[in-house]
mmCIF file of C-alpha atoms in Angstrom:
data_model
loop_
_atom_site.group_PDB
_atom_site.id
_atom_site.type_symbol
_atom_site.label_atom_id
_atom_site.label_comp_id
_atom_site.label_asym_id
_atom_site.label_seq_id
_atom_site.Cartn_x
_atom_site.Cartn_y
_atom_site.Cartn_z
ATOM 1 C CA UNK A 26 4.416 -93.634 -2.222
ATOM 2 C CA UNK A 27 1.443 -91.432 -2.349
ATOM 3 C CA UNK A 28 2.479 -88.953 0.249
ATOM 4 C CA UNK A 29 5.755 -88.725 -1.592
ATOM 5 C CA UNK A 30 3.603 -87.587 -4.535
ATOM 6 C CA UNK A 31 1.522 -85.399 -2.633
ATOM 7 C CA UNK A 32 4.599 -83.623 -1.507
ATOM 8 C CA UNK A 33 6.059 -83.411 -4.929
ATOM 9 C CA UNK A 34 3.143 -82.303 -6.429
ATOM 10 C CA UNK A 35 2.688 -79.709 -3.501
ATOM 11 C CA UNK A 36 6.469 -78.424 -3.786
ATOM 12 C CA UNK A 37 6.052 -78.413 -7.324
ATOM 13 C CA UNK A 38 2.823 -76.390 -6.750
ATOM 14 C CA UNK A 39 4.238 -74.420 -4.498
ATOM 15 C CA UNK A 40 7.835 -73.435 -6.799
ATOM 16 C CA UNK A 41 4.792 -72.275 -10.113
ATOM 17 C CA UNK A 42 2.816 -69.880 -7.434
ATOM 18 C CA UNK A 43 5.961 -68.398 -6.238
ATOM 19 C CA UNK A 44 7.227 -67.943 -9.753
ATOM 20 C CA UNK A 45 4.157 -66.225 -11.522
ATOM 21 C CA UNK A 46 3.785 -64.330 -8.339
ATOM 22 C CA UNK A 47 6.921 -63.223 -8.785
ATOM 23 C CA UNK A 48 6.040 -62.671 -12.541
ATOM 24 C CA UNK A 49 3.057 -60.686 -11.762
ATOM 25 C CA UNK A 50 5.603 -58.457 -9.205
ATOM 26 C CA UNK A 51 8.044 -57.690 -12.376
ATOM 27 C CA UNK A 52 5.688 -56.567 -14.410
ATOM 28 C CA UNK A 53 3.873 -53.985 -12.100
ATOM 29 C CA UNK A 54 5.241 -50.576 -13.104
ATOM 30 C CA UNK A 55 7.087 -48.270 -10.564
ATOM 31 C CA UNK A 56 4.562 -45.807 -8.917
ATOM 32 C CA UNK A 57 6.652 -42.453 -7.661
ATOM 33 C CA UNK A 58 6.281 -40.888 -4.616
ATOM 34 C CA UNK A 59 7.398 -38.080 -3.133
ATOM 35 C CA UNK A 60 9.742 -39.673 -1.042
ATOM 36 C CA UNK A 61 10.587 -42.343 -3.336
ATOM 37 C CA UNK A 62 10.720 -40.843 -6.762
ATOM 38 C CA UNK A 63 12.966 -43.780 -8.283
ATOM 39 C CA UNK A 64 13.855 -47.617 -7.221
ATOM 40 C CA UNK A 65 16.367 -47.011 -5.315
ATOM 41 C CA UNK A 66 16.214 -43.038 -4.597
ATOM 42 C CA UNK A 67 14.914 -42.195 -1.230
ATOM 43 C CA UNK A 68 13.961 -38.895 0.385
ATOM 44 C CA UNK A 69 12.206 -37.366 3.408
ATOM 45 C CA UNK A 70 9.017 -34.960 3.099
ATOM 46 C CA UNK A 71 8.859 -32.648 5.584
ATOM 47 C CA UNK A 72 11.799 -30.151 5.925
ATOM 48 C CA UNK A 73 13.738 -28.628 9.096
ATOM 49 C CA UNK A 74 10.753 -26.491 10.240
ATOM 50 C CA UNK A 75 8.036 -28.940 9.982
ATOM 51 C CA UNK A 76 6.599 -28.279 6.732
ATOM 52 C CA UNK A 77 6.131 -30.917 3.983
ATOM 53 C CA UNK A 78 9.030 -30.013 1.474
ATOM 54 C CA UNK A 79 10.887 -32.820 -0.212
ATOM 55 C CA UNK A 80 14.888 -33.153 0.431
ATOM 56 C CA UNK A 81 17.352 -32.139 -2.060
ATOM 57 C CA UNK A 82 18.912 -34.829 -3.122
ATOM 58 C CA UNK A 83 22.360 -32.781 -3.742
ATOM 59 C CA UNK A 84 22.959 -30.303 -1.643
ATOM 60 C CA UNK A 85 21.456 -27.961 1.281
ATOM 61 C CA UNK A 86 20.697 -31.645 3.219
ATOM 62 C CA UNK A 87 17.468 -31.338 6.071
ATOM 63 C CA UNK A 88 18.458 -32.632 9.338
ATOM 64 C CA UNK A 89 16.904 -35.716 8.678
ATOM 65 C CA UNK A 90 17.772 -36.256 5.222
ATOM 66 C CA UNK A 91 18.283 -39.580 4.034
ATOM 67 C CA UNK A 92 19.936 -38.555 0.607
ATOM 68 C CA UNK A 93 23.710 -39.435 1.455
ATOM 69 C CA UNK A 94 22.675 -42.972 1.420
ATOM 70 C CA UNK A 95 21.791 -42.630 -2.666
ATOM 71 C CA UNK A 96 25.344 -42.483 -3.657
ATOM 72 C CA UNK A 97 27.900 -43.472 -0.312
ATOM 73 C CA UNK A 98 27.784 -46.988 1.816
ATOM 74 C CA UNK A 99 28.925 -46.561 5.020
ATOM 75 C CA UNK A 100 30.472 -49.419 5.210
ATOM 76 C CA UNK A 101 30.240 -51.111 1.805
ATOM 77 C CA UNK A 102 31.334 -48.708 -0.523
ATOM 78 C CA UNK A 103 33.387 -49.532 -4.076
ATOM 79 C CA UNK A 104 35.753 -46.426 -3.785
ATOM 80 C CA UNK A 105 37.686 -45.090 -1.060
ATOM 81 C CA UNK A 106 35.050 -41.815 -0.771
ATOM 82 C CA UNK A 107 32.055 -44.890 0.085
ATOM 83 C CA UNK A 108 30.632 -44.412 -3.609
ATOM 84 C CA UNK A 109 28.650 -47.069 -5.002
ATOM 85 C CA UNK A 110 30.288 -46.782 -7.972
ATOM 86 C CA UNK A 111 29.325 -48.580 -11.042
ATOM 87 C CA UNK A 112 31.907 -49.708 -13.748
ATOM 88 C CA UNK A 113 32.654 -46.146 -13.881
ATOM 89 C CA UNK A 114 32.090 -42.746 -12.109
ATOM 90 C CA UNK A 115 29.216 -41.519 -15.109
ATOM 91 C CA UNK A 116 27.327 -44.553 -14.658
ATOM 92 C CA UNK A 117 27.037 -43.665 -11.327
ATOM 93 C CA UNK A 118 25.414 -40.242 -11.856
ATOM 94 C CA UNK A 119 23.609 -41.883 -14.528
ATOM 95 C CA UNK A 120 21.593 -44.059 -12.392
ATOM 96 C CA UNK A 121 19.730 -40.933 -11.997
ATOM 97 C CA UNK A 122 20.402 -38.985 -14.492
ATOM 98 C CA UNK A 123 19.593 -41.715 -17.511
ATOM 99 C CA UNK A 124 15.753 -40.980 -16.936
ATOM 100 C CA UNK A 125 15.424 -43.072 -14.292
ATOM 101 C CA UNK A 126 14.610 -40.619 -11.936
ATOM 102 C CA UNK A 127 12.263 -38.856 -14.082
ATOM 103 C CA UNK A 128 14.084 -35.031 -14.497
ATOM 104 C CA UNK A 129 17.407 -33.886 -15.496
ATOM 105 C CA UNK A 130 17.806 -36.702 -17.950
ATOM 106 C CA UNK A 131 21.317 -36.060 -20.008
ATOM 107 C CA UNK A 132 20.072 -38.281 -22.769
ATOM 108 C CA UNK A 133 17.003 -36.444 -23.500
ATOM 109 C CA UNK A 134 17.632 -32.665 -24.760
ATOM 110 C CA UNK A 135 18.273 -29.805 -22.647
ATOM 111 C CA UNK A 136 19.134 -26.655 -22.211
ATOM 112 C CA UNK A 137 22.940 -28.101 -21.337
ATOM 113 C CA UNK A 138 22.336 -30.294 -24.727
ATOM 114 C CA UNK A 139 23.015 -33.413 -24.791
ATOM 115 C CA UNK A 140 24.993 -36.701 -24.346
ATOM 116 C CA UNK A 141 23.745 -38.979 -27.304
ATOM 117 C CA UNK A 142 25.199 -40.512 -30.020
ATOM 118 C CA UNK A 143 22.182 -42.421 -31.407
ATOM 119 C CA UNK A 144 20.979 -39.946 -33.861
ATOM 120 C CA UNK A 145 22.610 -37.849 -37.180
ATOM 121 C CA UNK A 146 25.240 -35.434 -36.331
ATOM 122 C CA UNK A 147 25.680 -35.782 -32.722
ATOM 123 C CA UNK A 148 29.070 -35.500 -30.756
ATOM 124 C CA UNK A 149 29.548 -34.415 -26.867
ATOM 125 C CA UNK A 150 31.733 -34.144 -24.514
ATOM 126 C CA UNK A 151 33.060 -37.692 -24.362
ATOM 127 C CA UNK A 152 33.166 -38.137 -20.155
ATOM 128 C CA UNK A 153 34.752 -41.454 -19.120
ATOM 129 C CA UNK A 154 36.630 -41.590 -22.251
ATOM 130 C CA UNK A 155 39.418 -38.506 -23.272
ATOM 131 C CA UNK A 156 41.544 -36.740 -21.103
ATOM 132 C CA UNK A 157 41.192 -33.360 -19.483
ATOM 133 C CA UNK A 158 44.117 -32.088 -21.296
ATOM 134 C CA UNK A 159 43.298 -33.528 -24.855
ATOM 135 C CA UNK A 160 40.817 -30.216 -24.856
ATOM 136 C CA UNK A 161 41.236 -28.354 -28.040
ATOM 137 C CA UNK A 162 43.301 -25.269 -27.091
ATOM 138 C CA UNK A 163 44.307 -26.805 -23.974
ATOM 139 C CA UNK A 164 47.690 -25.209 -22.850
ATOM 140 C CA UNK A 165 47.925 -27.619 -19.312
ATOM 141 C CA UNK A 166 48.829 -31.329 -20.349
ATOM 142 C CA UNK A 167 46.315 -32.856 -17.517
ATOM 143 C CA UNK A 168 46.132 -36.698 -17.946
ATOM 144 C CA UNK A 169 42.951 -37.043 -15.802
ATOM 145 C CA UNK A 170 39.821 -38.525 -17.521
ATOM 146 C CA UNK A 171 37.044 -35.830 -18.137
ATOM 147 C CA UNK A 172 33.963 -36.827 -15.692
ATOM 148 C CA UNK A 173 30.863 -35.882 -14.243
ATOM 149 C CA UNK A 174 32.524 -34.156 -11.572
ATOM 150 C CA UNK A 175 34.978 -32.527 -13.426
ATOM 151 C CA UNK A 176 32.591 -29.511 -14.347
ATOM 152 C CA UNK A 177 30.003 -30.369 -11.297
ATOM 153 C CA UNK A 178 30.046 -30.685 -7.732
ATOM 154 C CA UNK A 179 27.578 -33.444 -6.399
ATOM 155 C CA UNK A 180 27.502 -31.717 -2.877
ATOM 156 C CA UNK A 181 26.619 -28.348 -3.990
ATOM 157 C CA UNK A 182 27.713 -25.425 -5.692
ATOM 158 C CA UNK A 183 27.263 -21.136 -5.277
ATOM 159 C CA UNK A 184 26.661 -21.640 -9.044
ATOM 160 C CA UNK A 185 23.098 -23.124 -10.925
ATOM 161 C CA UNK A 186 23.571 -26.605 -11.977
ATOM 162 C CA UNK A 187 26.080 -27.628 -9.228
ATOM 163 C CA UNK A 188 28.972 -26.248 -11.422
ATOM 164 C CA UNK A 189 32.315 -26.423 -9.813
ATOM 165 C CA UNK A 190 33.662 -23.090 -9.139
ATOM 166 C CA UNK A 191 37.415 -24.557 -9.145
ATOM 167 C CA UNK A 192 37.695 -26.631 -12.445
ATOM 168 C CA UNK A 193 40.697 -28.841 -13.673
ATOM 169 C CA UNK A 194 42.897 -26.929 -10.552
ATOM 170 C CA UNK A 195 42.038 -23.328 -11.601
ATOM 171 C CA UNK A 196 39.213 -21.166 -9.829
ATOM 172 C CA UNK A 197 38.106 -18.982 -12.598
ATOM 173 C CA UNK A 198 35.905 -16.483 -10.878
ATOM 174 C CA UNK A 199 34.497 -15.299 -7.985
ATOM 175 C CA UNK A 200 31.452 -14.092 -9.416
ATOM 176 C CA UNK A 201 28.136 -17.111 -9.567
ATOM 177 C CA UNK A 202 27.137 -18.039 -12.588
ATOM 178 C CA UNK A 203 23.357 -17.547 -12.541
ATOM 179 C CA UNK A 204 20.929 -19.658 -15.461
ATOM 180 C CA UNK A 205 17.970 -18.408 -16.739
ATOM 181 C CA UNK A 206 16.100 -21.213 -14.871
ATOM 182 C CA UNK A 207 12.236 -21.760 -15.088
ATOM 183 C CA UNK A 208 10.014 -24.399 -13.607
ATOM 184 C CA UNK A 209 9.234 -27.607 -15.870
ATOM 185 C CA UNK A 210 5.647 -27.711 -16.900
ATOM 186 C CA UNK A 211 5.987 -30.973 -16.946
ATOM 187 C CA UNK A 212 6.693 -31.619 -13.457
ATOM 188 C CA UNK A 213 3.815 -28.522 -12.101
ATOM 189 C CA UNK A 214 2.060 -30.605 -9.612
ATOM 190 C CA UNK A 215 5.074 -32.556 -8.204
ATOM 191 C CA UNK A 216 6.759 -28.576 -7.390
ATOM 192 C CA UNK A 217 3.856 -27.559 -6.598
ATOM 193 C CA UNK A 218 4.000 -30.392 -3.716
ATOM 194 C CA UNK A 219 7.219 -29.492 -2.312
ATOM 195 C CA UNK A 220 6.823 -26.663 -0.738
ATOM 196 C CA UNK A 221 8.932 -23.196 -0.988
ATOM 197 C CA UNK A 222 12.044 -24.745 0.775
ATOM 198 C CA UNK A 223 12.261 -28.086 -1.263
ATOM 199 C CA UNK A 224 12.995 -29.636 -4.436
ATOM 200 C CA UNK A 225 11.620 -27.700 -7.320
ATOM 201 C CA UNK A 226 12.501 -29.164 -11.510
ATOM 202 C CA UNK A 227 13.401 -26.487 -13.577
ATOM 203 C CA UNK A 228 14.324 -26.202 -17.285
ATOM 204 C CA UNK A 229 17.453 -24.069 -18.096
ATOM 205 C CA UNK A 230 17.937 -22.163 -21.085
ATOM 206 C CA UNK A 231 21.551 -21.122 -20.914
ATOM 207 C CA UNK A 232 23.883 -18.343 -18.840
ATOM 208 C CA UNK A 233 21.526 -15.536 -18.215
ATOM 209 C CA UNK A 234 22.858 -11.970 -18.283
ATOM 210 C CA UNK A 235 20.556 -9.037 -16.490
ATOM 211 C CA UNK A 236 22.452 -6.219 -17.633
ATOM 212 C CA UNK A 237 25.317 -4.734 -20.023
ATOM 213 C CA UNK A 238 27.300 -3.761 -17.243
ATOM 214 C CA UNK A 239 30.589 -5.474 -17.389
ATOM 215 C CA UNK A 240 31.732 -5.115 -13.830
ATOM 216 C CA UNK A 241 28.605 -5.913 -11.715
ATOM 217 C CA UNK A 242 27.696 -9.217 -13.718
ATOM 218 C CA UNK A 243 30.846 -10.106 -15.754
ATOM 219 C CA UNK A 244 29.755 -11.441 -19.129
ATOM 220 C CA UNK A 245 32.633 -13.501 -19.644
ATOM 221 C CA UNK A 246 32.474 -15.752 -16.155
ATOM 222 C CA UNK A 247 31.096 -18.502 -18.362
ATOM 223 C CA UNK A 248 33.829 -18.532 -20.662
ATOM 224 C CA UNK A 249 36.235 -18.627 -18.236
ATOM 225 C CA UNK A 250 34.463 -21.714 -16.877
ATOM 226 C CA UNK A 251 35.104 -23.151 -19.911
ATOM 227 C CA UNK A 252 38.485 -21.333 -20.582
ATOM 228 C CA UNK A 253 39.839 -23.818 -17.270
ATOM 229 C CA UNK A 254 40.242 -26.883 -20.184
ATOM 230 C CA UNK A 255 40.021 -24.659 -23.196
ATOM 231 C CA UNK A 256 42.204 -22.106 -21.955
ATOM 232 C CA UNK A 257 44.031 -21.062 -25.026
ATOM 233 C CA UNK A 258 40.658 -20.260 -26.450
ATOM 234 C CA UNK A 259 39.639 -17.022 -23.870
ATOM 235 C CA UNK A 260 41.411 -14.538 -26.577
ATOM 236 C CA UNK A 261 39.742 -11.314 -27.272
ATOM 237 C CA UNK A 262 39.199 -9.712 -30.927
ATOM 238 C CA UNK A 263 42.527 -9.393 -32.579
ATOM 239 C CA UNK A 264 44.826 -11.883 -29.478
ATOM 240 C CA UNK A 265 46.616 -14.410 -31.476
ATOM 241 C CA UNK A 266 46.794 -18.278 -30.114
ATOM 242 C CA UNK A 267 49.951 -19.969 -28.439
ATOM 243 C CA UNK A 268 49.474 -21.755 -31.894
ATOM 244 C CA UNK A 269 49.332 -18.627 -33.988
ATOM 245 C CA UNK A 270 45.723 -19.319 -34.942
ATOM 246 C CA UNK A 271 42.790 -16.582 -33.969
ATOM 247 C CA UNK A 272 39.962 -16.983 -31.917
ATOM 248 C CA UNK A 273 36.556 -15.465 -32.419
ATOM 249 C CA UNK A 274 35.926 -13.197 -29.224
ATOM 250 C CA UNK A 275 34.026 -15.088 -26.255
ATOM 251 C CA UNK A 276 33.887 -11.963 -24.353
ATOM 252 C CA UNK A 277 31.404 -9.800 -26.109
ATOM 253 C CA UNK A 278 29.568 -8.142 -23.191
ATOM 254 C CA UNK A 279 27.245 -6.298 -24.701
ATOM 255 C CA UNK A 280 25.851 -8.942 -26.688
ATOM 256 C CA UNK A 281 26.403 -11.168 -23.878
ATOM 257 C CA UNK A 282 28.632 -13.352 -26.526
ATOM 258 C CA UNK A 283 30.317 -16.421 -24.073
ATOM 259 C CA UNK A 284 30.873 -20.094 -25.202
ATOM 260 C CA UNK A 285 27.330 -21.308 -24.640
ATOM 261 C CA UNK A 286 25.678 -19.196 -27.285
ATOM 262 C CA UNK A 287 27.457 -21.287 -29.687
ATOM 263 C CA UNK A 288 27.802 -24.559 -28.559
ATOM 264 C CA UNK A 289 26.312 -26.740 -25.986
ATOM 265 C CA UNK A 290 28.072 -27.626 -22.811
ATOM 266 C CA UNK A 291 27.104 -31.292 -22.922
ATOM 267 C CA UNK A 292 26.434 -31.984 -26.777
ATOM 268 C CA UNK A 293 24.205 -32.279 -29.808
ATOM 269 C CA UNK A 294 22.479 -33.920 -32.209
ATOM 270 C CA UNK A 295 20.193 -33.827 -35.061
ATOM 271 C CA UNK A 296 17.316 -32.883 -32.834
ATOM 272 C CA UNK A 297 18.882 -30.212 -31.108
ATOM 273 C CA UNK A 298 20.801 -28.030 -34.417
ATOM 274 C CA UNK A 299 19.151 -25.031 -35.318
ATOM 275 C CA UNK A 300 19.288 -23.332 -38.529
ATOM 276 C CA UNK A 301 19.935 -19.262 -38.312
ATOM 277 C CA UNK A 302 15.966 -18.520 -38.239
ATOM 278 C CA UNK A 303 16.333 -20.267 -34.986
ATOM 279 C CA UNK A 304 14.336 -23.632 -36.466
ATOM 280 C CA UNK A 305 14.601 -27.040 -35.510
ATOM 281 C CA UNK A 306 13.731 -30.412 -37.602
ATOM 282 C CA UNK A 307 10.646 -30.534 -35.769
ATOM 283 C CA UNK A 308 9.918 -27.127 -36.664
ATOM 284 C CA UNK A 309 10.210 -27.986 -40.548
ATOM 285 C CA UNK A 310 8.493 -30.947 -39.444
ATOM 286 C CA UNK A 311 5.373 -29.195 -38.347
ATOM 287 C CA UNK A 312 5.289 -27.041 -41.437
ATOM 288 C CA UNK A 313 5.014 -30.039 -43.880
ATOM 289 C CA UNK A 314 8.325 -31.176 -44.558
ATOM 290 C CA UNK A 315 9.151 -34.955 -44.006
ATOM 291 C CA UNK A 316 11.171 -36.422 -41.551
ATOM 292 C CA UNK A 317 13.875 -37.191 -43.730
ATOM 293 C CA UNK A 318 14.112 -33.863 -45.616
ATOM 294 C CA UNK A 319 14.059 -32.200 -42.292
ATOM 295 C CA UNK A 320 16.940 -34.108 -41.402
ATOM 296 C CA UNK A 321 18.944 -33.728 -44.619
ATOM 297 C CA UNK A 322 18.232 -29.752 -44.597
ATOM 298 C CA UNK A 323 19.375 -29.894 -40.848
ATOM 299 C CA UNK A 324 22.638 -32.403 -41.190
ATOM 300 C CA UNK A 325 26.290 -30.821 -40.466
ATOM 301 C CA UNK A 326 28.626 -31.701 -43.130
ATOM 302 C CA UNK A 327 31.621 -29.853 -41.610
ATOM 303 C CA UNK A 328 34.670 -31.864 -42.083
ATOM 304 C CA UNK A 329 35.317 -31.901 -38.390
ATOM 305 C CA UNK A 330 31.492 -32.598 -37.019
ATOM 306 C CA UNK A 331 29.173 -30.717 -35.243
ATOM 307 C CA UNK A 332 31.505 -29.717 -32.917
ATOM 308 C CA UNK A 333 28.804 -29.956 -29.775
ATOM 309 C CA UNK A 334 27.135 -26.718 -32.184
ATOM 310 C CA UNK A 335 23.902 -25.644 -31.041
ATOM 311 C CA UNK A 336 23.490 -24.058 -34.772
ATOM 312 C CA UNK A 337 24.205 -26.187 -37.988
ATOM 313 C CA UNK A 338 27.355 -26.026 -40.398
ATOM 314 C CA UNK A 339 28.326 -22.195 -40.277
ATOM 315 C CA UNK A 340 24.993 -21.424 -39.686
ATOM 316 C CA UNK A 341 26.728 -20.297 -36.352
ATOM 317 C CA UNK A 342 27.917 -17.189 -37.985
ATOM 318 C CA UNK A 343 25.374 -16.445 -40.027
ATOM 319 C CA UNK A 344 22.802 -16.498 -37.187
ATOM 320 C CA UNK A 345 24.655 -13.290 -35.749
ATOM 321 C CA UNK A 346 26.417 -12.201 -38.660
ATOM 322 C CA UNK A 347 23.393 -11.572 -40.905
ATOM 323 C CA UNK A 348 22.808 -8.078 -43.676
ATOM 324 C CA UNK A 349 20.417 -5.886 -43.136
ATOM 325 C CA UNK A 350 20.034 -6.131 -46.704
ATOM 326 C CA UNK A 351 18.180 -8.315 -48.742
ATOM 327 C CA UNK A 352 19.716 -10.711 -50.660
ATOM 328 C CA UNK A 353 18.824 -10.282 -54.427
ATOM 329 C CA UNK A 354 19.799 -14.044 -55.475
ATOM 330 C CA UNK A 355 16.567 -16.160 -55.353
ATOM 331 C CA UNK A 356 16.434 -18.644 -52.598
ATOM 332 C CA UNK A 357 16.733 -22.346 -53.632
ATOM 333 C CA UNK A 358 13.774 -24.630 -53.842
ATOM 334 C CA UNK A 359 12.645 -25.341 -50.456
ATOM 335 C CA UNK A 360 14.992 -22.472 -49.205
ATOM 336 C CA UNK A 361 14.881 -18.755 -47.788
ATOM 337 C CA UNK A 362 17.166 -16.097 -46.614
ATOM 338 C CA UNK A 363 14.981 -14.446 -43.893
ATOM 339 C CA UNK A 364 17.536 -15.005 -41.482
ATOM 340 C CA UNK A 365 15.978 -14.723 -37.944
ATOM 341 C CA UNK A 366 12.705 -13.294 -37.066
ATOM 342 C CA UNK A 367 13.097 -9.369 -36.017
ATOM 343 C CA UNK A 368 12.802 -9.199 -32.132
#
């Protein structure tokens, strides 16, 4: 009877180590590495010619890279291309792109916007959920579900941001479309340990556009990007719809007018809506207003939402439309009519 106890009170000994050792495991917080920067999300460090230089994790694969395995299973896979799919194809990209693995985060602002519906205002481009054809001014009727890889190619792309250069069956130019991209600050000493030929985080600020010269770097490649769902929307000044509605011109060279200097290719929110001095509610914010007038000042009332805007209401046109006159009506309380700051 004893050594029945004994053992008891040794399994039972034995079952409370295991589980606050496996307590004190849960709660230690994931450490990065270069060649594990996520759970889950595994990469080599040292590139094709011997130097330390950390995979890509998308495209232009080192001989010994490792990265396929983040996304296929040889042999286990959930889809007939070896994905590990989750319940759907964006919650696969999102076990990445959620944060998790620290950059590119399409729930935190961007220079593509973003996809979040949490705050004031917000609306996106709802992947997963609407149809490809259900695009306003869509002419094709395409019954396919809008996804991740409908505008990007997870393998690579000859354009930034691994944007598909054939898009909802249409290739819409030959010509890249180049981003004004720029290293993250926040992420200077993990590029700075990659080495020339590896992964480097940047921050994008939108289509960039070196020169007014309309056949060399056609200003109007991103439009037609987006022109593949939207297509009855690529009208010049003065071209009436197939609906018998006008469009305002998204081929503007010399102002380098396209799609994205209105709206945001992913989506928007409170936090991201800009008044036509350029200003944000954190801007306001850090000039004295509250949080809440901020927001109110910032909100878009238009009857059909923000409309993934990157400017509020019809601040839109006013932020290029804008007198070089002063306005003799006094501003409201609060209120100016500087319009934006003289470059």
């Amino acid at each position: 009877m004893s050594k029945l106890k004994i053992s008891f009170t040794a399994l039972l000994t034995l079952i409370l180590v295991s589980f606050f050792a496996a307590m004190a495991s849960a709660e230690e917080p994931f450490v990065p590495t270069p060649s594990n920067p996520a759970p889950g999300i595994n990469v080599g460090t040292v590139d094709n010619n011997g130097n330390v230089a950390t995979h890509r994790t998308h495209g232009n694969f080192q001989n010994n890279t490792n990265s396929c395995g983040n996304c296929h299973s040889t042999h286990n896979g959930d889809s007939a291309t070896l994905l590990k799919f989750e319940e759907t194809e964006a919650d696969l990209c999102l076990t990445c792109h959620d944060g998790t693995l620290g950059f590119y985060n399409v729930e935190k602002n961007s220079g593509a916007g973003v996809f979040n519906s949490t705050h004031d205002s917000a609306s996106m481009h709802n992947v997963g959920t609407v149809a490809i054809g259900s695009a306003p001014g869509a002419l094709t009727a395409n019954e396919e579900e809008l996804q991740c890889s409908s505008c990007h190619n997870p393998h690579g792309s000859t354009n930034d941001r691994l944007l598909k250069t054939t898009v909802n069956g249409k290739t819409y130019s030959t010509v890249a479309i180049d981003l004004e991209l720029v290293e993250d600050p926040a992420f200077a000493d993990f590029n700075a340990s990659t080495g020339p030929t590896g992964l480097k985080i940047y921050q994008s600020k939108g289509p960039k556009f070196v020169n007014e010269n309309r056949e060399d770097v056609p200003q109007r490649v991103y439009s037609d990007f987006c022109a593949t769902c939207h297509d009855d929307y690529l009208k010049s000044s003065g071209d009436q719809r197939a609906d018998g509605h006008y469009t305002h011109t998204t081929d503007s060279y010399k102002a380098g007018r396209n799609c994205a200097s209105c709206h945001y290719a992913h989506g928007t929110d409170i936090t991201l809506l800009k008044d036509t001095a350029g200003k944000t509610v954190a801007d306001y914010v850090r000039t004295g207003w509250t949080q809440e007038k901020a927001e109110a000042y910032m909100k878009d009332v238009s009857a059909g939402g923000s409309a993934i805007k990157k400017y509020t209401n019809m601040t839109v046109c006013w932020a290029c439309h804008q007198t070089t006159h002063k306005i003799d009506t006094p501003p409201v309380a609060g209120g100016n009519y500087s319009g934006k700051p003289t470059r």
